Amino acid sequence: MTIRMHTDSPSFKQKAGMSEQFDTVIVGGGMVGLSCAKALRDQGASVAVVDRDRYTEAASTGNAGMIVPSHIVPLSAPGVIAKGMKWLMNPESPLYIKPSADPAFMKWLWAFQRHCTQAHVDHGIPVLRDSILASLELLDAWCSQEGFERAGLKHTGLLMLHFGEKARQENLELADIAEKAGLEIERLDRDGTLALEPALKTDISGSVYFRQDARVDPEGLLRAMEAHVRGLGVTIIEGAVRSLQRSGRKVVGIKTADRTIEANHLVLAAGSWTSKLTKGLGTQLLLQPAKGYSVTIPDAESGGVDTGMNMPCLVTDQKISITPMPGGIRFSGTLGLQGYDLSVDERRVKPIRRHAALYCGEEHVSPVPTWAGLRPASPDGLPFVGPLPDMDNVWVASGHGMLGVTLGPITGQLIAEQIAGSAPSLDTVPFRVDRFA
Ligand SMILES: Cc1cc2nc3c(=O)[nH]c(=O)nc-3n(C[C@H](O)[C@H](O)[C@H](O)COP(=O)(O)OP(=O)(O)OC[C@H]3O[C@@H](n4cnc5c(N)ncnc54)[C@H](O)[C@@H]3O)c2cc1C
């Protein structure tokens, strides 16, 4: 497919009152949408991003900010369902599934359980490893540019901590898998762990250190990317996409409350809401919102407390992550399959807050509100990156689940390559949108 270049700038057309027209319009300006905008603009296309409110709604702001080569095992793995069933009985557990007879949800659950196999894990590991490492390389290149300082990228590595025997076994199994996949890891006892992160306060028995992992301030990264793509000439349009006008196998108009935008190509990167948009085009995307929470305690300079932590950590026993960031420290966790409800269930947040209090003191934790965000989860733990079935100019970039910050840059590149019709830098077959059909 070729890209038609517009020689006259979109802003001129807006001023002149003509209909706005771009080579590509992206719906959604979270990490994934902005990554697509950057890659497409770098390729020379005129690009607009339409987003209704990324700094309050997007998952891309309040997440744990971990860039994770350590996460090469897809979420749908053997044993996950049994563990999940046990957790369902506990109101403070990290997993919650709201019973629902919604056919789309049932279909998603069915597909999820079908992928909890060793064969799927064996298929997913190299796919995730290669895409995560390629994405990290792109992120490194972006963050070496002026303006990206606020992204706070730090190549610290990550500690996967364990207290109990079960979590230790789980971590050691993951260490074996990661080592076999060629990742740089170290198995550490308690002293070895404390030598790497002396500010740890919990009574851990050991950890696995993933040397290639990194951390960012996700909101800082998003703001840096927004400024960067604006500087490149990408148009950012504030507004909700209400409908997509279709003519045969093409979308010919993208409608918000007050305008219609025309584009040669449309990229749907609306996170958990992407399936609402594909539904209008006749495709049921197997995508479910998976709610997570975070609590961010400011550092002493901002009225909070300094913990001295440098290393992002994941507590395997409780599935809680701890991420030091510029200006504070973030504690996050839980996965709730309960639709688009963004309300905070304080019972689920309790273990996260308890952990935060251990490091920061209750007096610094209690005034801090809880952030909630929706991970766009696919049933097989792999994203959707490719053309929408039965359409000639619509592309999907969503379904990144727990990995959207990590996989944003490579997703943008793969979308730009596919739209340009050039050979993709990675095999895109595992990310096909029609793989569950
Ligand atoms: C607690 C938690 C911790 C996490 N930790 C990590 C981590 O450490 N590392 C990692 O890699 N990932 C992490 N994730 C996952 C990551 O946050 C997501 O995968 C990623 O943010 C998804 O990005 P996105 O751009 O696809 O979606 P979003 O960030 O949700 O953006 C979608 C955007 O689309 C817009 N939109 C939707 N519908 C419309 C419409 N009709 N019109 C206009 N705009 C629309 C929304 O306003 C939103 O701004 C975490 C998630 C959670 C919840």
Short mmCIF file of C-alpha atoms and ligand atoms in Angstrom, two decimals:
data_model
loop_
_atom_site.label_atom_id
_atom_site.label_comp_id
_atom_site.label_asym_id
_atom_site.label_seq_id
_atom_site.Cartn_x
_atom_site.Cartn_y
_atom_site.Cartn_z
CA MET A 1 0.00 0.00 0.00
CA THR A 2 1.31 3.48 -0.77
CA ILE A 3 1.12 6.54 1.37
CA ARG A 4 -0.32 9.66 -0.24
CA MET A 5 1.49 12.74 0.96
CA HIS A 6 -0.35 15.99 1.54
CA THR A 7 1.76 18.94 0.61
CA ASP A 8 -0.51 21.49 2.28
CA SER A 9 -0.52 21.37 6.06
CA PRO A 10 -3.59 20.12 7.96
CA SER A 11 -3.58 23.27 10.07
CA PHE A 12 -4.01 25.36 6.90
CA LYS A 13 -7.00 23.25 5.90
CA GLN A 14 -8.54 23.61 9.35
CA LYS A 15 -8.17 27.38 9.21
CA ALA A 16 -9.67 27.51 5.75
CA GLY A 17 -12.71 25.60 7.01
CA MET A 18 -12.18 22.67 4.67
CA SER A 19 -12.65 19.08 5.83
CA GLU A 20 -9.53 17.86 7.58
CA GLN A 21 -7.58 15.22 5.75
CA PHE A 22 -4.55 13.18 6.76
CA ASP A 23 -2.65 10.18 5.47
CA THR A 24 -3.32 8.44 8.78
CA VAL A 25 -5.61 9.13 11.70
CA ILE A 26 -4.95 7.31 14.97
CA VAL A 27 -7.74 6.93 17.50
CA GLY A 28 -6.17 6.87 20.98
CA GLY A 29 -3.21 8.88 22.23
CA GLY A 30 -1.91 6.56 24.95
CA MET A 31 1.53 4.94 24.77
CA VAL A 32 0.54 2.79 21.79
CA GLY A 33 -1.23 5.52 19.79
CA LEU A 34 1.60 8.03 20.25
CA SER A 35 4.17 5.36 19.34
CA CYS A 36 2.28 4.76 16.09
CA ALA A 37 2.12 8.51 15.47
CA LYS A 38 5.88 8.84 15.87
CA ALA A 39 6.71 5.91 13.58
CA LEU A 40 4.26 7.02 10.88
CA ARG A 41 5.42 10.64 10.99
CA ASP A 42 9.07 9.51 10.85
CA GLN A 43 8.07 7.70 7.68
CA GLY A 44 6.83 10.96 6.18
CA ALA A 45 3.05 10.59 6.54
CA SER A 46 0.74 13.38 7.69
CA VAL A 47 -0.73 12.14 10.96
CA ALA A 48 -3.48 13.12 13.38
CA VAL A 49 -4.15 11.58 16.78
CA VAL A 50 -7.67 11.86 18.17
CA ASP A 51 -8.01 11.31 21.92
CA ARG A 52 -10.75 12.23 24.35
CA ASP A 53 -8.71 12.55 27.55
CA ARG A 54 -5.47 10.63 27.85
CA TYR A 55 -4.28 12.10 31.13
CA THR A 56 -7.30 10.92 33.13
CA GLU A 57 -8.45 7.76 31.39
CA ALA A 58 -5.52 6.10 29.66
CA ALA A 59 -3.78 3.13 31.23
CA SER A 60 -0.56 4.71 30.00
CA THR A 61 -0.18 7.23 32.83
CA GLY A 62 -0.55 5.56 36.26
CA ASN A 63 0.96 2.16 35.45
CA ALA A 64 4.04 0.63 37.04
CA GLY A 65 6.44 2.02 34.43
CA MET A 66 8.48 -1.14 34.11
CA ILE A 67 10.11 -2.06 30.81
CA VAL A 68 10.19 -5.78 31.15
CA PRO A 69 12.22 -8.29 29.14
CA SER A 70 11.54 -10.42 32.25
CA HIS A 71 7.90 -10.79 31.12
CA ILE A 72 8.44 -13.18 28.24
CA VAL A 73 5.95 -15.78 29.48
CA PRO A 74 2.43 -15.00 28.25
CA LEU A 75 -0.21 -14.52 30.96
CA SER A 76 -2.17 -17.48 29.64
CA ALA A 77 0.05 -20.28 30.94
CA PRO A 78 -0.54 -23.71 32.53
CA GLY A 79 -1.56 -23.43 36.20
CA VAL A 80 -2.89 -19.89 35.92
CA ILE A 81 -6.53 -20.98 36.07
CA ALA A 82 -6.04 -23.13 39.19
CA LYS A 83 -4.19 -20.30 40.92
CA GLY A 84 -6.87 -17.85 39.83
CA MET A 85 -9.66 -20.03 41.24
CA LYS A 86 -7.94 -20.05 44.63
CA TRP A 87 -7.50 -16.29 44.57
CA LEU A 88 -11.17 -15.73 43.73
CA MET A 89 -12.11 -16.75 47.29
CA ASN A 90 -9.98 -14.01 48.83
CA PRO A 91 -11.24 -10.39 48.68
CA GLU A 92 -7.66 -9.09 49.02
CA SER A 93 -6.23 -11.33 46.30
CA PRO A 94 -4.58 -9.83 43.22
CA LEU A 95 -7.19 -11.34 40.86
CA TYR A 96 -10.89 -10.62 40.60
CA ILE A 97 -13.35 -11.86 38.00
CA LYS A 98 -16.84 -10.42 38.09
CA PRO A 99 -19.35 -13.05 37.06
CA SER A 100 -20.92 -12.04 33.76
CA ALA A 101 -23.04 -13.71 31.10
CA ASP A 102 -21.91 -11.21 28.46
CA PRO A 103 -21.22 -13.37 25.37
CA ALA A 104 -18.10 -11.34 24.46
CA PHE A 105 -16.69 -11.94 27.95
CA MET A 106 -17.54 -15.67 27.83
CA LYS A 107 -15.85 -15.95 24.45
CA TRP A 108 -12.74 -14.19 25.83
CA LEU A 109 -12.61 -16.51 28.88
CA TRP A 110 -13.01 -19.56 26.68
CA ALA A 111 -10.17 -18.44 24.41
CA PHE A 112 -8.02 -17.60 27.46
CA GLN A 113 -8.38 -21.04 29.01
CA ARG A 114 -7.71 -22.69 25.64
CA HIS A 115 -4.35 -20.91 25.55
CA CYS A 116 -3.24 -21.94 29.03
CA THR A 117 -1.03 -24.67 27.58
CA GLN A 118 2.67 -25.43 27.43
CA ALA A 119 2.49 -25.32 23.64
CA HIS A 120 1.24 -21.75 23.75
CA VAL A 121 3.91 -20.74 26.27
CA ASP A 122 6.59 -22.27 24.01
CA HIS A 123 5.14 -20.32 21.07
CA GLY A 124 4.83 -17.04 23.03
CA ILE A 125 8.25 -16.88 24.67
CA PRO A 126 10.39 -16.14 21.59
CA VAL A 127 7.71 -13.86 20.18
CA LEU A 128 7.60 -11.76 23.36
CA ARG A 129 11.36 -11.87 23.89
CA ASP A 130 12.14 -10.58 20.40
CA SER A 131 9.47 -7.91 20.39
CA ILE A 132 10.27 -6.67 23.92
CA LEU A 133 14.01 -6.41 23.21
CA ALA A 134 13.40 -4.68 19.86
CA SER A 135 11.04 -2.26 21.59
CA LEU A 136 13.57 -1.48 24.32
CA GLU A 137 16.14 -0.63 21.67
CA LEU A 138 13.72 1.83 20.06
CA LEU A 139 12.84 3.35 23.44
CA ASP A 140 16.54 3.81 24.16
CA ALA A 141 16.97 5.69 20.90
CA TRP A 142 13.97 7.94 21.63
CA CYS A 143 15.08 8.66 25.16
CA SER A 144 18.53 9.73 24.02
CA GLN A 145 16.87 12.72 22.30
CA GLU A 146 16.34 16.11 23.83
CA GLY A 147 13.01 16.48 25.62
CA PHE A 148 12.86 12.86 26.80
CA GLU A 149 14.67 13.50 30.11
CA ARG A 150 11.29 13.62 31.86
CA ALA A 151 10.62 10.03 30.75
CA GLY A 152 13.11 9.07 33.47
CA LEU A 153 14.41 5.97 31.67
CA LYS A 154 16.85 4.11 33.92
CA HIS A 155 18.55 0.83 33.09
CA THR A 156 18.46 -0.49 36.61
CA GLY A 157 17.40 -4.07 35.99
CA LEU A 158 14.51 -5.52 38.00
CA LEU A 159 14.34 -7.69 41.11
CA MET A 160 11.69 -10.38 41.29
CA LEU A 161 11.44 -10.90 45.04
CA HIS A 162 10.19 -13.90 46.99
CA PHE A 163 9.31 -14.52 50.63
CA GLY A 164 7.71 -17.98 50.70
CA GLU A 165 8.73 -21.32 49.18
CA LYS A 166 6.01 -21.30 46.50
CA ALA A 167 7.05 -17.90 45.19
CA ARG A 168 10.71 -18.96 45.33
CA GLN A 169 9.92 -22.00 43.17
CA GLU A 170 7.93 -19.81 40.77
CA ASN A 171 10.79 -17.33 40.45
CA LEU A 172 13.38 -20.06 39.95
CA GLU A 173 11.27 -21.68 37.24
CA LEU A 174 11.02 -18.32 35.52
CA ALA A 175 14.78 -17.85 35.89
CA ASP A 176 15.37 -21.18 34.09
CA ILE A 177 13.00 -20.18 31.28
CA ALA A 178 14.56 -16.72 30.94
CA GLU A 179 18.10 -18.12 30.92
CA LYS A 180 17.17 -20.65 28.25
CA ALA A 181 15.68 -17.81 26.20
CA GLY A 182 19.02 -16.00 26.40
CA LEU A 183 18.14 -13.30 28.92
CA GLU A 184 20.69 -12.06 31.44
CA ILE A 185 19.59 -13.11 34.90
CA GLU A 186 21.07 -13.81 38.32
CA ARG A 187 19.64 -15.97 41.09
CA LEU A 188 20.20 -14.17 44.38
CA ASP A 189 19.86 -15.11 48.04
CA ARG A 190 18.74 -12.60 50.63
CA ASP A 191 22.17 -11.02 51.07
CA GLY A 192 22.80 -10.81 47.35
CA THR A 193 19.43 -9.11 46.89
CA LEU A 194 20.08 -6.59 49.65
CA ALA A 195 23.49 -5.86 48.19
CA LEU A 196 21.76 -4.76 44.97
CA GLU A 197 18.93 -2.89 46.70
CA PRO A 198 19.85 -2.01 50.30
CA ALA A 199 16.68 0.06 50.79
CA LEU A 200 14.44 -3.04 50.63
CA LYS A 201 12.37 -3.21 53.79
CA THR A 202 10.53 -6.47 53.42
CA ASP A 203 11.65 -9.74 54.91
CA ILE A 204 12.48 -11.42 51.60
CA SER A 205 14.29 -14.73 51.26
CA GLY A 206 15.81 -14.01 47.84
CA SER A 207 15.16 -12.86 44.30
CA VAL A 208 15.91 -13.23 40.63
CA TYR A 209 17.63 -10.24 39.08
CA PHE A 210 16.70 -9.44 35.46
CA ARG A 211 19.57 -7.32 34.25
CA GLN A 212 17.96 -6.04 30.99
CA ASP A 213 14.79 -4.63 32.60
CA ALA A 214 14.40 -0.90 33.03
CA ARG A 215 12.04 1.68 34.46
CA VAL A 216 10.41 4.91 33.34
CA ASP A 217 7.98 7.49 34.66
CA PRO A 218 5.10 6.54 32.35
CA GLU A 219 3.32 9.89 32.51
CA GLY A 220 6.63 11.70 31.94
CA LEU A 221 7.23 9.44 28.94
CA LEU A 222 3.75 10.12 27.55
CA ARG A 223 4.17 13.89 27.94
CA ALA A 224 7.61 13.74 26.32
CA MET A 225 6.18 11.75 23.43
CA GLU A 226 3.27 14.12 22.98
CA ALA A 227 5.63 17.12 22.83
CA HIS A 228 7.94 15.20 20.48
CA VAL A 229 5.27 14.18 17.97
CA ARG A 230 3.73 17.66 18.04
CA GLY A 231 7.21 18.99 17.22
CA LEU A 232 7.38 16.58 14.29
CA GLY A 233 4.14 18.02 12.94
CA VAL A 234 1.58 15.49 14.20
CA THR A 235 -1.84 17.09 14.81
CA ILE A 236 -3.42 16.21 18.16
CA ILE A 237 -7.19 16.54 18.19
CA GLU A 238 -8.98 16.54 21.55
CA GLY A 239 -12.29 14.76 21.28
CA ALA A 240 -14.09 11.44 21.43
CA VAL A 241 -14.58 9.52 18.22
CA ARG A 242 -18.35 8.98 18.07
CA SER A 243 -18.64 7.03 14.83
CA LEU A 244 -16.74 5.78 11.82
CA GLN A 245 -18.24 6.41 8.38
CA ARG A 246 -17.82 3.43 6.13
CA SER A 247 -17.98 3.04 2.38
CA GLY A 248 -17.56 -0.58 1.29
CA ARG A 249 -14.30 -1.93 2.72
CA LYS A 250 -13.01 1.49 3.75
CA VAL A 251 -13.55 3.95 6.54
CA VAL A 252 -13.97 7.32 4.85
CA GLY A 253 -14.74 9.56 7.81
CA ILE A 254 -13.93 9.71 11.52
CA LYS A 255 -16.58 11.67 13.37
CA THR A 256 -16.23 13.52 16.66
CA ALA A 257 -18.89 15.80 18.17
CA ASP A 258 -17.83 18.78 16.08
CA ARG A 259 -15.88 17.54 13.06
CA THR A 260 -15.38 14.90 10.43
CA ILE A 261 -11.83 13.88 9.64
CA GLU A 262 -10.81 12.08 6.47
CA ALA A 263 -7.87 9.72 6.20
CA ASN A 264 -6.32 7.19 3.87
CA HIS A 265 -5.61 4.93 6.84
CA LEU A 266 -7.15 4.59 10.26
CA VAL A 267 -5.29 3.07 13.21
CA LEU A 268 -7.40 1.96 16.17
CA ALA A 269 -5.17 2.32 19.24
CA ALA A 270 -7.86 3.09 21.78
CA GLY A 271 -6.59 0.69 24.46
CA SER A 272 -9.40 -1.24 26.18
CA TRP A 273 -11.98 0.70 24.16
CA THR A 274 -10.66 -0.52 20.80
CA SER A 275 -13.19 -3.37 20.68
CA LYS A 276 -16.06 -0.84 20.84
CA LEU A 277 -14.72 0.74 17.65
CA THR A 278 -14.10 -2.53 15.79
CA LYS A 279 -17.61 -3.72 16.69
CA GLY A 280 -19.03 -0.85 14.63
CA LEU A 281 -17.02 -2.21 11.70
CA GLY A 282 -18.32 -5.75 12.09
CA THR A 283 -15.41 -7.37 13.98
CA GLN A 284 -15.67 -8.63 17.52
CA LEU A 285 -12.16 -8.17 18.88
CA LEU A 286 -11.45 -10.52 21.78
CA LEU A 287 -10.33 -7.81 24.16
CA GLN A 288 -11.24 -7.30 27.83
CA PRO A 289 -10.38 -4.44 30.16
CA ALA A 290 -8.26 -5.75 33.06
CA LYS A 291 -8.32 -3.24 35.90
CA GLY A 292 -5.25 -2.49 37.97
CA TYR A 293 -4.48 -0.01 40.74
CA SER A 294 -1.54 2.12 41.77
CA VAL A 295 -0.64 4.41 44.64
CA THR A 296 2.19 6.92 44.19
CA ILE A 297 3.88 8.42 47.23
CA PRO A 298 5.73 11.67 46.52
CA ASP A 299 9.34 12.11 47.58
CA ALA A 300 10.44 14.42 50.40
CA GLU A 301 10.93 17.35 48.03
CA SER A 302 7.25 17.10 47.07
CA GLY A 303 6.01 16.74 50.65
CA GLY A 304 6.33 12.97 50.95
CA VAL A 305 9.19 10.75 51.97
CA ASP A 306 12.43 9.44 50.49
CA THR A 307 12.72 5.65 50.51
CA GLY A 308 16.19 5.37 48.97
CA MET A 309 14.88 2.72 46.55
CA ASN A 310 16.47 2.64 43.10
CA MET A 311 15.49 -0.73 41.68
CA PRO A 312 12.01 -1.66 40.38
CA CYS A 313 10.83 -4.78 42.21
CA LEU A 314 8.04 -7.28 41.80
CA VAL A 315 6.91 -9.17 44.88
CA THR A 316 5.97 -12.54 43.44
CA ASP A 317 4.10 -13.77 46.54
CA GLN A 318 1.59 -10.91 46.34
CA LYS A 319 1.97 -9.71 42.73
CA ILE A 320 2.76 -6.19 43.88
CA SER A 321 5.20 -4.00 42.01
CA ILE A 322 7.35 -1.25 43.46
CA THR A 323 8.75 1.36 41.08
CA PRO A 324 10.93 4.25 42.17
CA MET A 325 10.33 7.16 39.78
CA PRO A 326 11.43 10.75 39.49
CA GLY A 327 9.47 12.55 42.23
CA GLY A 328 8.26 9.52 44.17
CA ILE A 329 7.66 5.81 44.38
CA ARG A 330 4.75 3.82 42.95
CA PHE A 331 3.15 0.65 44.30
CA SER A 332 0.82 -1.20 41.95
CA GLY A 333 -1.00 -4.43 41.32
CA THR A 334 -4.25 -6.43 40.97
CA LEU A 335 -6.03 -7.61 37.87
CA GLY A 336 -9.79 -7.29 37.78
CA LEU A 337 -11.89 -8.59 34.91
CA GLN A 338 -15.00 -6.55 35.59
CA GLY A 339 -15.77 -4.52 32.48
CA TYR A 340 -15.11 -0.80 32.08
CA ASP A 341 -15.79 0.06 35.72
CA LEU A 342 -12.97 2.32 36.93
CA SER A 343 -14.21 2.61 40.54
CA VAL A 344 -11.79 1.73 43.33
CA ASP A 345 -12.49 -1.32 45.49
CA GLU A 346 -10.50 -0.46 48.61
CA ARG A 347 -10.39 -4.11 49.74
CA ARG A 348 -8.33 -5.00 46.66
CA VAL A 349 -6.05 -2.00 47.15
CA LYS A 350 -5.34 -2.87 50.83
CA PRO A 351 -2.31 -5.12 50.18
CA ILE A 352 -0.84 -2.45 47.87
CA ARG A 353 -1.35 0.26 50.50
CA ARG A 354 0.06 -1.98 53.24
CA HIS A 355 3.18 -2.42 51.16
CA ALA A 356 3.42 1.30 50.53
CA ALA A 357 3.05 1.99 54.28
CA LEU A 358 5.91 -0.38 55.02
CA TYR A 359 8.24 1.78 52.92
CA CYS A 360 6.74 5.22 53.34
CA GLY A 361 4.80 5.22 56.63
CA GLU A 362 1.00 5.24 56.90
CA GLU A 363 0.94 9.04 57.37
CA HIS A 364 2.35 9.51 53.86
CA VAL A 365 0.20 6.80 52.27
CA SER A 366 -3.29 7.53 53.60
CA PRO A 367 -3.70 10.99 51.97
CA VAL A 368 -2.75 9.60 48.54
CA PRO A 369 -5.65 8.66 46.24
CA THR A 370 -5.68 5.36 44.37
CA TRP A 371 -5.30 5.44 40.59
CA ALA A 372 -7.18 2.84 38.53
CA GLY A 373 -6.48 1.93 34.92
CA LEU A 374 -7.63 -0.63 32.36
CA ARG A 375 -5.12 -2.91 30.68
CA PRO A 376 -6.34 -3.95 27.22
CA ALA A 377 -6.04 -7.73 27.58
CA SER A 378 -6.10 -10.27 24.75
CA PRO A 379 -6.83 -13.93 25.59
CA ASP A 380 -3.37 -15.20 24.62
CA GLY A 381 -1.21 -12.48 26.15
CA LEU A 382 -0.05 -11.21 22.75
CA PRO A 383 -1.12 -7.88 21.26
CA PHE A 384 -3.17 -7.27 18.14
CA VAL A 385 -1.01 -5.45 15.59
CA GLY A 386 -2.23 -5.58 12.01
CA PRO A 387 -5.05 -5.05 9.56
CA LEU A 388 -8.68 -5.33 10.66
CA PRO A 389 -10.37 -8.22 8.80
CA ASP A 390 -12.67 -7.27 5.92
CA MET A 391 -11.41 -3.68 5.79
CA ASP A 392 -8.81 -2.25 3.43
CA ASN A 393 -7.64 0.80 5.37
CA VAL A 394 -8.14 0.01 9.06
CA TRP A 395 -5.36 -1.18 11.39
CA VAL A 396 -5.48 -2.35 14.99
CA ALA A 397 -2.79 -1.63 17.60
CA SER A 398 -4.12 -2.84 20.94
CA GLY A 399 -4.38 -5.76 23.35
CA HIS A 400 -1.00 -5.21 25.03
CA GLY A 401 -2.28 -6.19 28.47
CA MET A 402 0.48 -5.80 31.04
CA LEU A 403 3.04 -4.82 28.40
CA GLY A 404 1.77 -1.70 26.65
CA VAL A 405 4.52 0.65 27.80
CA THR A 406 7.15 -1.96 27.04
CA LEU A 407 5.78 -2.88 23.61
CA GLY A 408 4.58 0.58 22.48
CA PRO A 409 7.65 1.49 20.40
CA ILE A 410 7.84 -1.75 18.40
CA THR A 411 4.07 -1.69 17.87
CA GLY A 412 4.36 1.76 16.29
CA GLN A 413 7.14 0.56 14.03
CA LEU A 414 5.26 -2.57 12.93
CA ILE A 415 2.10 -0.58 12.15
CA ALA A 416 4.06 1.99 10.13
CA GLU A 417 5.85 -0.75 8.19
CA GLN A 418 2.61 -2.58 7.41
CA ILE A 419 0.84 0.59 6.28
CA ALA A 420 3.79 1.44 4.02
CA GLY A 421 3.73 -2.08 2.62
CA SER A 422 7.37 -2.64 3.54
CA ALA A 423 8.75 -5.81 5.08
CA PRO A 424 8.04 -5.79 8.82
CA SER A 425 11.10 -5.86 11.08
CA LEU A 426 9.53 -8.76 13.06
CA ASP A 427 7.17 -11.55 12.10
CA THR A 428 3.66 -10.11 12.57
CA VAL A 429 1.77 -13.41 12.18
CA PRO A 430 1.53 -14.00 15.99
CA PHE A 431 -0.12 -10.57 16.31
CA ARG A 432 -2.76 -11.07 13.59
CA VAL A 433 -6.11 -9.55 14.48
CA ASP A 434 -8.03 -12.52 13.01
CA ARG A 435 -6.11 -15.24 14.89
CA PHE A 436 -9.12 -16.24 17.04
CA ALA A 437 -11.60 -16.38 14.15
C1 LIG B 1 -1.72 -1.10 37.35
C2 LIG B 1 -1.07 -1.25 35.99
C3 LIG B 1 0.30 -1.43 35.90
C4 LIG B 1 0.91 -1.59 34.66
N1 LIG B 1 2.26 -1.70 34.59
C5 LIG B 1 2.89 -1.79 33.39
C6 LIG B 1 4.31 -1.86 33.31
O1 LIG B 1 5.00 -1.80 34.32
N2 LIG B 1 4.88 -1.99 32.09
C7 LIG B 1 4.13 -2.05 30.94
O2 LIG B 1 4.70 -2.21 29.86
N3 LIG B 1 2.78 -1.96 30.98
C8 LIG B 1 2.14 -1.83 32.17
N4 LIG B 1 0.78 -1.76 32.24
C9 LIG B 1 0.01 -1.89 31.00
C10 LIG B 1 -0.02 -0.59 30.22
O3 LIG B 1 -0.36 0.48 31.06
C11 LIG B 1 -1.01 -0.71 29.06
O4 LIG B 1 -0.80 -1.90 28.34
C12 LIG B 1 -0.84 0.46 28.10
O5 LIG B 1 -0.89 1.67 28.80
C13 LIG B 1 -1.90 0.44 27.03
O6 LIG B 1 -1.68 1.56 26.22
P1 LIG B 1 -2.70 1.97 25.10
O7 LIG B 1 -2.17 3.17 24.43
O8 LIG B 1 -3.04 0.76 24.28
O9 LIG B 1 -4.07 2.30 25.89
P2 LIG B 1 -4.42 3.53 26.84
O10 LIG B 1 -3.22 4.05 27.53
O11 LIG B 1 -5.57 3.11 27.68
O12 LIG B 1 -4.87 4.64 25.83
C14 LIG B 1 -6.06 4.54 25.09
C15 LIG B 1 -6.51 5.96 24.77
O13 LIG B 1 -7.60 5.88 23.86
C16 LIG B 1 -8.51 6.92 24.17
N5 LIG B 1 -9.81 6.58 23.60
C17 LIG B 1 -10.53 5.45 23.82
N6 LIG B 1 -11.66 5.48 23.10
C18 LIG B 1 -11.65 6.64 22.40
C19 LIG B 1 -12.56 7.25 21.49
N7 LIG B 1 -13.72 6.67 21.13
N8 LIG B 1 -12.25 8.47 20.99
C20 LIG B 1 -11.10 9.10 21.35
N9 LIG B 1 -10.20 8.56 22.20
C21 LIG B 1 -10.48 7.34 22.73
C22 LIG B 1 -8.49 6.97 25.70
O14 LIG B 1 -8.92 8.24 26.17
C23 LIG B 1 -7.02 6.72 25.99
O15 LIG B 1 -6.31 7.93 26.11
C24 LIG B 1 0.12 -1.59 33.48
C25 LIG B 1 -1.24 -1.36 33.56
C26 LIG B 1 -1.85 -1.20 34.79
C27 LIG B 1 -3.33 -0.94 34.85
#
